[in-house]
Coordinates of C-alpha atoms in Angstrom, one line a residue:
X1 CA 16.8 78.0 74.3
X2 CA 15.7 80.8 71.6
X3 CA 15.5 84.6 72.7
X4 CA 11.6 84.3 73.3
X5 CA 12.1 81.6 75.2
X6 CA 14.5 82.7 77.4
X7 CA 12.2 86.2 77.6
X8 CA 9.2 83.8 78.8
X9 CA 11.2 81.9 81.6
X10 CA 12.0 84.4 83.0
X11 CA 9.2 86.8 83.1
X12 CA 7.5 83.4 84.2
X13 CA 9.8 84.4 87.5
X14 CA 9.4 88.3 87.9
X15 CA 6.0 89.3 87.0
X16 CA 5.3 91.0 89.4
X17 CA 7.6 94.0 90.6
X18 CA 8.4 96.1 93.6
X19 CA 9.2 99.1 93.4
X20 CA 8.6 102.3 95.5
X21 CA 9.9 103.4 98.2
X22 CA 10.4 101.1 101.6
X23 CA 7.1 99.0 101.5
X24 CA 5.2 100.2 98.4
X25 CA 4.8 97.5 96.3
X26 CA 3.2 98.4 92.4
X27 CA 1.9 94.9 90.2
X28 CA 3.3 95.1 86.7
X29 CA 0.9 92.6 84.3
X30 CA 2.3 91.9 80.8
X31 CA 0.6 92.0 77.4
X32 CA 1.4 90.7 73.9
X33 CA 0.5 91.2 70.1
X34 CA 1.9 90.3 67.6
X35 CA 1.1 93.7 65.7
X36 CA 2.9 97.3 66.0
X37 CA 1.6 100.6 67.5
X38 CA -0.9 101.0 64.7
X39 CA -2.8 97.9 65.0
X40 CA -6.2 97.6 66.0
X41 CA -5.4 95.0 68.3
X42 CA -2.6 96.9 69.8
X43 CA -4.8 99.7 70.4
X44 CA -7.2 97.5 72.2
X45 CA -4.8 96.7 74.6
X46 CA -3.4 100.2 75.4
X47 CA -7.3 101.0 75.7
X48 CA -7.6 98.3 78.0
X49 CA -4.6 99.4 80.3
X50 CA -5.8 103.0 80.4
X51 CA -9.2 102.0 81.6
X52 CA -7.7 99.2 84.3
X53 CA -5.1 102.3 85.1
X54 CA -8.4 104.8 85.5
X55 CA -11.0 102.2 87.1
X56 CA -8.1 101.3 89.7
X57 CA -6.9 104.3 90.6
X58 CA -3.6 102.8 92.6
X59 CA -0.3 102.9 91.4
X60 CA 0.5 99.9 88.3
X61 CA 2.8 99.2 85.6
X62 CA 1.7 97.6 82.5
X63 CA 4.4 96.2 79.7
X64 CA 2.9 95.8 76.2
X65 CA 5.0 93.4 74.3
X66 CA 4.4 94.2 70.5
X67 CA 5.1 93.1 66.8
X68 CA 5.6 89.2 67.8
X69 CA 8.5 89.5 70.4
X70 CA 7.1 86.9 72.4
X71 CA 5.9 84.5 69.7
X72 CA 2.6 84.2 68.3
X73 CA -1.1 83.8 69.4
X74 CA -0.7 80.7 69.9
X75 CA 2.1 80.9 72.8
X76 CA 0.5 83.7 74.2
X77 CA -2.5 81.9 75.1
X78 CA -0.5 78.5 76.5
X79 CA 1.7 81.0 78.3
X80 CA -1.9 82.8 79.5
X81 CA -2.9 79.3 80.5
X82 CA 0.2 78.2 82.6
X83 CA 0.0 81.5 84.5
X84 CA 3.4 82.8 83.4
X85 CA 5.5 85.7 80.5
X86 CA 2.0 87.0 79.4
X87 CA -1.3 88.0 81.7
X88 CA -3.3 89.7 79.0
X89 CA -4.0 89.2 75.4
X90 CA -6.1 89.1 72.1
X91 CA -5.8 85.8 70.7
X92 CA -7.5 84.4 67.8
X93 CA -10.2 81.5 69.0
X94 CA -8.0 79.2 66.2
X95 CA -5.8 78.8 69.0
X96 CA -8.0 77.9 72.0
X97 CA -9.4 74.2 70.1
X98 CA -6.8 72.4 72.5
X99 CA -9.2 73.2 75.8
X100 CA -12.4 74.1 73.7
X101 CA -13.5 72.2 70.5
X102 CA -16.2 75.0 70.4
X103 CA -13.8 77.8 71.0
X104 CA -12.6 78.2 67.0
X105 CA -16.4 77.8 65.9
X106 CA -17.3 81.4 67.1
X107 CA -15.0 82.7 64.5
X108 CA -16.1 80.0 61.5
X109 CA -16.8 80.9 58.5
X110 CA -20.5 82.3 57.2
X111 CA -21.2 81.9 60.6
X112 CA -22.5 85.6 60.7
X113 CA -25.0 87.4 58.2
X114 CA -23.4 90.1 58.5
X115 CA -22.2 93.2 61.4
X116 CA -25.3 93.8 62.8
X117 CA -26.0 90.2 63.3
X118 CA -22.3 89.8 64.7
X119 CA -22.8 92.5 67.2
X120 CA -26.6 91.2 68.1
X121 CA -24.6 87.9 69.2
X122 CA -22.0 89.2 71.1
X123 CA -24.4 92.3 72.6
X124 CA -26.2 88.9 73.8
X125 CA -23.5 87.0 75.7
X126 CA -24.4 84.3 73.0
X127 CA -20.9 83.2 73.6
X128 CA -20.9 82.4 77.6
X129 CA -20.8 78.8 77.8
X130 CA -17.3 78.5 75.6
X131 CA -15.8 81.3 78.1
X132 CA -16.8 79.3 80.7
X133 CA -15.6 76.0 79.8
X134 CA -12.3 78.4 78.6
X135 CA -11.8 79.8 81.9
X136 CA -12.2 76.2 83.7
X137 CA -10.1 73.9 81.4
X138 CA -7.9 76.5 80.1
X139 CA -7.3 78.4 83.2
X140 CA -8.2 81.9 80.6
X141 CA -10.4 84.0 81.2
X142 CA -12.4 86.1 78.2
X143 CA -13.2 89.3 79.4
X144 CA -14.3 91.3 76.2
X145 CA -14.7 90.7 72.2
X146 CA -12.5 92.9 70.0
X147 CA -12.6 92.3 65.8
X148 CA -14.9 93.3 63.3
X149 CA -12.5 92.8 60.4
X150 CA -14.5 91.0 57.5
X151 CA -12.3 88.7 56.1
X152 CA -11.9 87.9 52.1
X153 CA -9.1 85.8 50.3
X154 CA -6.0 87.7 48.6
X155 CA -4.5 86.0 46.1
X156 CA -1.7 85.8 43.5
X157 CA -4.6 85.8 40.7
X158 CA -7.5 87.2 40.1
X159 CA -10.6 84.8 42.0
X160 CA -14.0 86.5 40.7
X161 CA -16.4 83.3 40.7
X162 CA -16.7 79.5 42.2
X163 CA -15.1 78.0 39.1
X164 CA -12.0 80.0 39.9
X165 CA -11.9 79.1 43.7
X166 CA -11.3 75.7 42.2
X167 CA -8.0 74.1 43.4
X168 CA -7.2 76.9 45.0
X169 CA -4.1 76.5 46.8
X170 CA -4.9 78.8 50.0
X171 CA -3.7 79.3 53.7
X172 CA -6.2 78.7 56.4
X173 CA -6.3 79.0 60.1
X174 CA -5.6 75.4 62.0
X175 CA -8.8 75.2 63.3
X176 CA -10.4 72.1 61.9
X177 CA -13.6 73.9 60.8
X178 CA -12.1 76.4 58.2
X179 CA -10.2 73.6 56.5
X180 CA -13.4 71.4 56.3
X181 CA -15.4 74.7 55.1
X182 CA -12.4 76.0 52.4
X183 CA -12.5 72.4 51.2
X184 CA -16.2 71.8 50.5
X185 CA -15.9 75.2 48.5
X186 CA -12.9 73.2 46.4
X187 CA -10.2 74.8 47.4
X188 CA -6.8 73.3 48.6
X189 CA -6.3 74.5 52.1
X190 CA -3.2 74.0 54.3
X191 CA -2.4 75.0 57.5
X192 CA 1.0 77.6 57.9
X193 CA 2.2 79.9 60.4
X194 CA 0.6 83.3 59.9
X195 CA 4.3 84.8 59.7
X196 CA 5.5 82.5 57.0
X197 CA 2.0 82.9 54.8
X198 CA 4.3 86.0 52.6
X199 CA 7.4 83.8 51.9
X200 CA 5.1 80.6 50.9
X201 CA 3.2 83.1 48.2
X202 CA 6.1 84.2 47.2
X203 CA 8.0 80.9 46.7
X204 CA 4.6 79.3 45.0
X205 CA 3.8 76.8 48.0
X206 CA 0.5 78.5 48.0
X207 CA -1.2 80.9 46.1
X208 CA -3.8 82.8 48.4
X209 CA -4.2 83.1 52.2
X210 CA -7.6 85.3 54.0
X211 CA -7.3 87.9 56.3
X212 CA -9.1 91.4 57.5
X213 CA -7.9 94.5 55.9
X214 CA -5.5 95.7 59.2
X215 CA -3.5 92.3 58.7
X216 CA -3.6 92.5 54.7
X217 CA -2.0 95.8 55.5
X218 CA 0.1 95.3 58.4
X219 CA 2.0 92.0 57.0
X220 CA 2.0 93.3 53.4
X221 CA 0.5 90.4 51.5
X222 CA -1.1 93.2 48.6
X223 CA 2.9 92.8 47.5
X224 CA 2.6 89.4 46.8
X225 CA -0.9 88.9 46.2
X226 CA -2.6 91.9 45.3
X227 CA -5.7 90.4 44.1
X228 CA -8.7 90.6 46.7
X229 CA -11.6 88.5 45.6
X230 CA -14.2 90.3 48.2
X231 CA -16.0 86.7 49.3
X232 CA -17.0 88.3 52.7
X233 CA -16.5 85.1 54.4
X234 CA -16.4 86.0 58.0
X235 CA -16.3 88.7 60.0
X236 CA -13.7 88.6 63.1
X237 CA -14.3 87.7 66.9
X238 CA -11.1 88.3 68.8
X239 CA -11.7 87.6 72.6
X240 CA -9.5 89.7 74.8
X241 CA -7.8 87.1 77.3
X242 CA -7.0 87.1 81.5
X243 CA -4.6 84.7 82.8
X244 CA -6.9 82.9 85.5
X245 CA -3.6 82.5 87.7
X246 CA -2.4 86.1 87.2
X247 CA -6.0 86.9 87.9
X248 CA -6.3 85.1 90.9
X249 CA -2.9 86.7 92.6
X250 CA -4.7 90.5 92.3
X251 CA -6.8 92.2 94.6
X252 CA -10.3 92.5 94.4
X253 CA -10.6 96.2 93.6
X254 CA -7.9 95.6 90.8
X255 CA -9.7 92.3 89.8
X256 CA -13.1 94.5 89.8
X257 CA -11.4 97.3 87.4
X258 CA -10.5 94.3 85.0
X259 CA -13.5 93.2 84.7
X260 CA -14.8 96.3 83.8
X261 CA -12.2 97.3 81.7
X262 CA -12.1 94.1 79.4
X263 CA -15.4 94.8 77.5
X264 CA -14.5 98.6 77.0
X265 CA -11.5 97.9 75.7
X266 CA -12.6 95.1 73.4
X267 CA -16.0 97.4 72.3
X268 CA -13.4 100.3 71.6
X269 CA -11.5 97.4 69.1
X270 CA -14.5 96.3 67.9
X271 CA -15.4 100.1 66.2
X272 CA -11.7 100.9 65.4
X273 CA -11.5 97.5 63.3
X274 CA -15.5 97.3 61.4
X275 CA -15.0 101.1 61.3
X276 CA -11.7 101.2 59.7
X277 CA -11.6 97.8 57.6
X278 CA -13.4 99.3 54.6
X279 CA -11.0 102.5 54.8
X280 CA -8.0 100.6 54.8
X281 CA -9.0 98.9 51.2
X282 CA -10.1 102.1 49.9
X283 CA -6.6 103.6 50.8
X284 CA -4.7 100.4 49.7
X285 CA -6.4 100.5 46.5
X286 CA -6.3 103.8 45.2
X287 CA -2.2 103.4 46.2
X288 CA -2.5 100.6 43.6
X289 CA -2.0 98.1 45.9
X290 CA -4.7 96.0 45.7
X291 CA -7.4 95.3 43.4
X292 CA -10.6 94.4 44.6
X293 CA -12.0 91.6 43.0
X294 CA -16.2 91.7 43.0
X295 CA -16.9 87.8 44.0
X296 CA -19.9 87.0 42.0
X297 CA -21.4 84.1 43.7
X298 CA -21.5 84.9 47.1
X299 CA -24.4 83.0 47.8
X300 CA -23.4 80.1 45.7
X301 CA -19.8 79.8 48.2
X302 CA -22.4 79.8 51.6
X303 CA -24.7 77.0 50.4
X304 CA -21.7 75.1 49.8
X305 CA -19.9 75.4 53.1
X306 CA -23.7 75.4 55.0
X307 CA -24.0 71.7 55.9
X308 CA -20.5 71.0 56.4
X309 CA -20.7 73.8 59.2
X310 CA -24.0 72.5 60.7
X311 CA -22.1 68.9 60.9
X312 CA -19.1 70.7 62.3
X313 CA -21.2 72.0 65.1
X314 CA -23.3 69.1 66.0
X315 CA -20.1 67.3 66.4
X316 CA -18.6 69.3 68.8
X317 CA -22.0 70.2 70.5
X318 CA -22.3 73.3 69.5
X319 CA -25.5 73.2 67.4
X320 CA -27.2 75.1 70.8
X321 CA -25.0 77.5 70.3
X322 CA -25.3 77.8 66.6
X323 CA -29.0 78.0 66.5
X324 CA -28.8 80.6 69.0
X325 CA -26.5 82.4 66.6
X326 CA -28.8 81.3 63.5
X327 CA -31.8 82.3 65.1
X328 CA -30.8 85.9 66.2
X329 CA -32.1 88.4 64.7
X330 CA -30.1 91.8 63.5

């Protein structure tokens, strides 16, 4: 049994704390991300305490596990969903396809126009009926949206037009839907761990991987691929996750000042990341980085990926949910 594991088990056992004098008893709820202090994600999640913390008003401990010292996403939200190590969470919807098949598709590819059409979606509740069948097969609840990031593809060479997308031997998320999409463009996707995607550019096993400016920054891929071909494929949805067990231990005045918090919080991510994403390049950049890479045929790249997407979504009946999205206007 590895370090995190061990950690897990045993928080599994002691989540919640007394301390206090004689009777006094204070709830301690654990968080995780896999990013440092700086992070937007991290800051959602202090956000999110400070509000629970201010909308509660009784005495409770919070312990924000950071840079990946409880695993990934991925564990995060199985430990989330078996009510044990973490209570809270922002966890990419790539990980939630075991309970939902429609759960990565909020998050697919050209799926939004662009921000204002993201937040018309989400200022909508567009995405209720996948946090409901979340919160009843998955035991998780999803109490707020944070992300914004748009994402574009960094790259060992320099991508500037379809013909050079060709082949392309690029990291994608292990949803179904973004290899399907990458592949229909041409490209060669594979699915690796989002902490090995620097040492598999570096050793040539791929060439390119895609990713919002605060993880382009944060993990350091500009030192192995500095090239940023500026495709604007999709712009970020990261749900901010409840354990429905830990949830259903609390009282109601605490569960009442979670519910209130989450989409705070999660609004408060949301303008750090859109707001920041296009500073972070700039900064990266004129460091000399990065290069941004104009991507000349935007449009050309969407029509390609367009019908594999609406197939995508009619097989896992969410072509309600896509029209909705389709339809909306920003």
């Amino acid at each position: 049994m590895d370090r995190r594991t061990l950690l897990a088990a045993t928080m599994g056992i002691t989540g919640f704390a007394i301390t206090g004098r004689a009777q006094a008893q204070a709830i301690t709820l654990n968080g995780a991300s896999q990013f440092n202090d700086e992070h937007a994600f991290t800051r959602s999640l202090v956000r999110f305490e400070e509000l629970v913390k201010q909308y509660y008003g009784k005495p409770i401990n919070f312990v924000l596990h950071k840079n990946s010292s409880l695993g990934l996403e991925k564990q995060y939200f199985e430990y989330m969903s078996q009510g044990r190590a973490v209570d809270y969470g922002i966890v990419s919807p790539a990980h939630m396809s075991t309970f939902s098949r429609a759960a990565p598709f909020i998050d697919a590819p050209f799926l939004f126009r662009d921000l204002a059409h993201w937040n018309k979606v989400l200022d909508q509740d567009m995405l209720k009926p996948i946090a409901d069948e979340l919160e009843k097969r998955a035991r998780v609840m999803l109490i707020g949206y944070a992300g914004g990031g748009v994402r574009n593809i960094f790259a060992s060479r320099r991508i500037e037009n379809m013909e050079a997308l060709q082949s392309l031997k690029i990291r994608v998320q292990g949803a179904p839907i973004w290899s399907r999409t990458f592949a229909a463009a041409g490209m060669s996707p594979t699915v690796i761990a989002y902490n090995e995607i620097y040492n598999a550019i570096q050793n040539n096993v791929i060439e390119a991987g895609e990713n919002e400016a605060a993880g382009v920054e944060q993990m350091r891929f500009y030192e192995v691929a500095p090239n940023l071909a500026m495709t604007q494929h999709a712009i970020t949805i990261r749900p901010l996750c409840f354990s429905v067990a830990t949830f259903a231990r609390l009282p109601a005045d605490l569960q009442a000042a979670i519910r209130r918090a989450g989409p705070e919080a999660a609004a408060y991510g949301r303008q750090i990341e859109s707001g920041e994403d296009g500073q972070k390049l700039a900064s990266l950049e004129s460091a000399g980085r990065l290069k941004r890479v104009p991507f000349a045929e935007r449009d050309t790249l969407q029509q390609k990926v367009a019908p594999v997407l609406a197939a995508y979504a009619k097989e896992i009946d969410a072509d309600p949910i896509m029209r909705r999205i389709t339809e909306a206007t920003s």
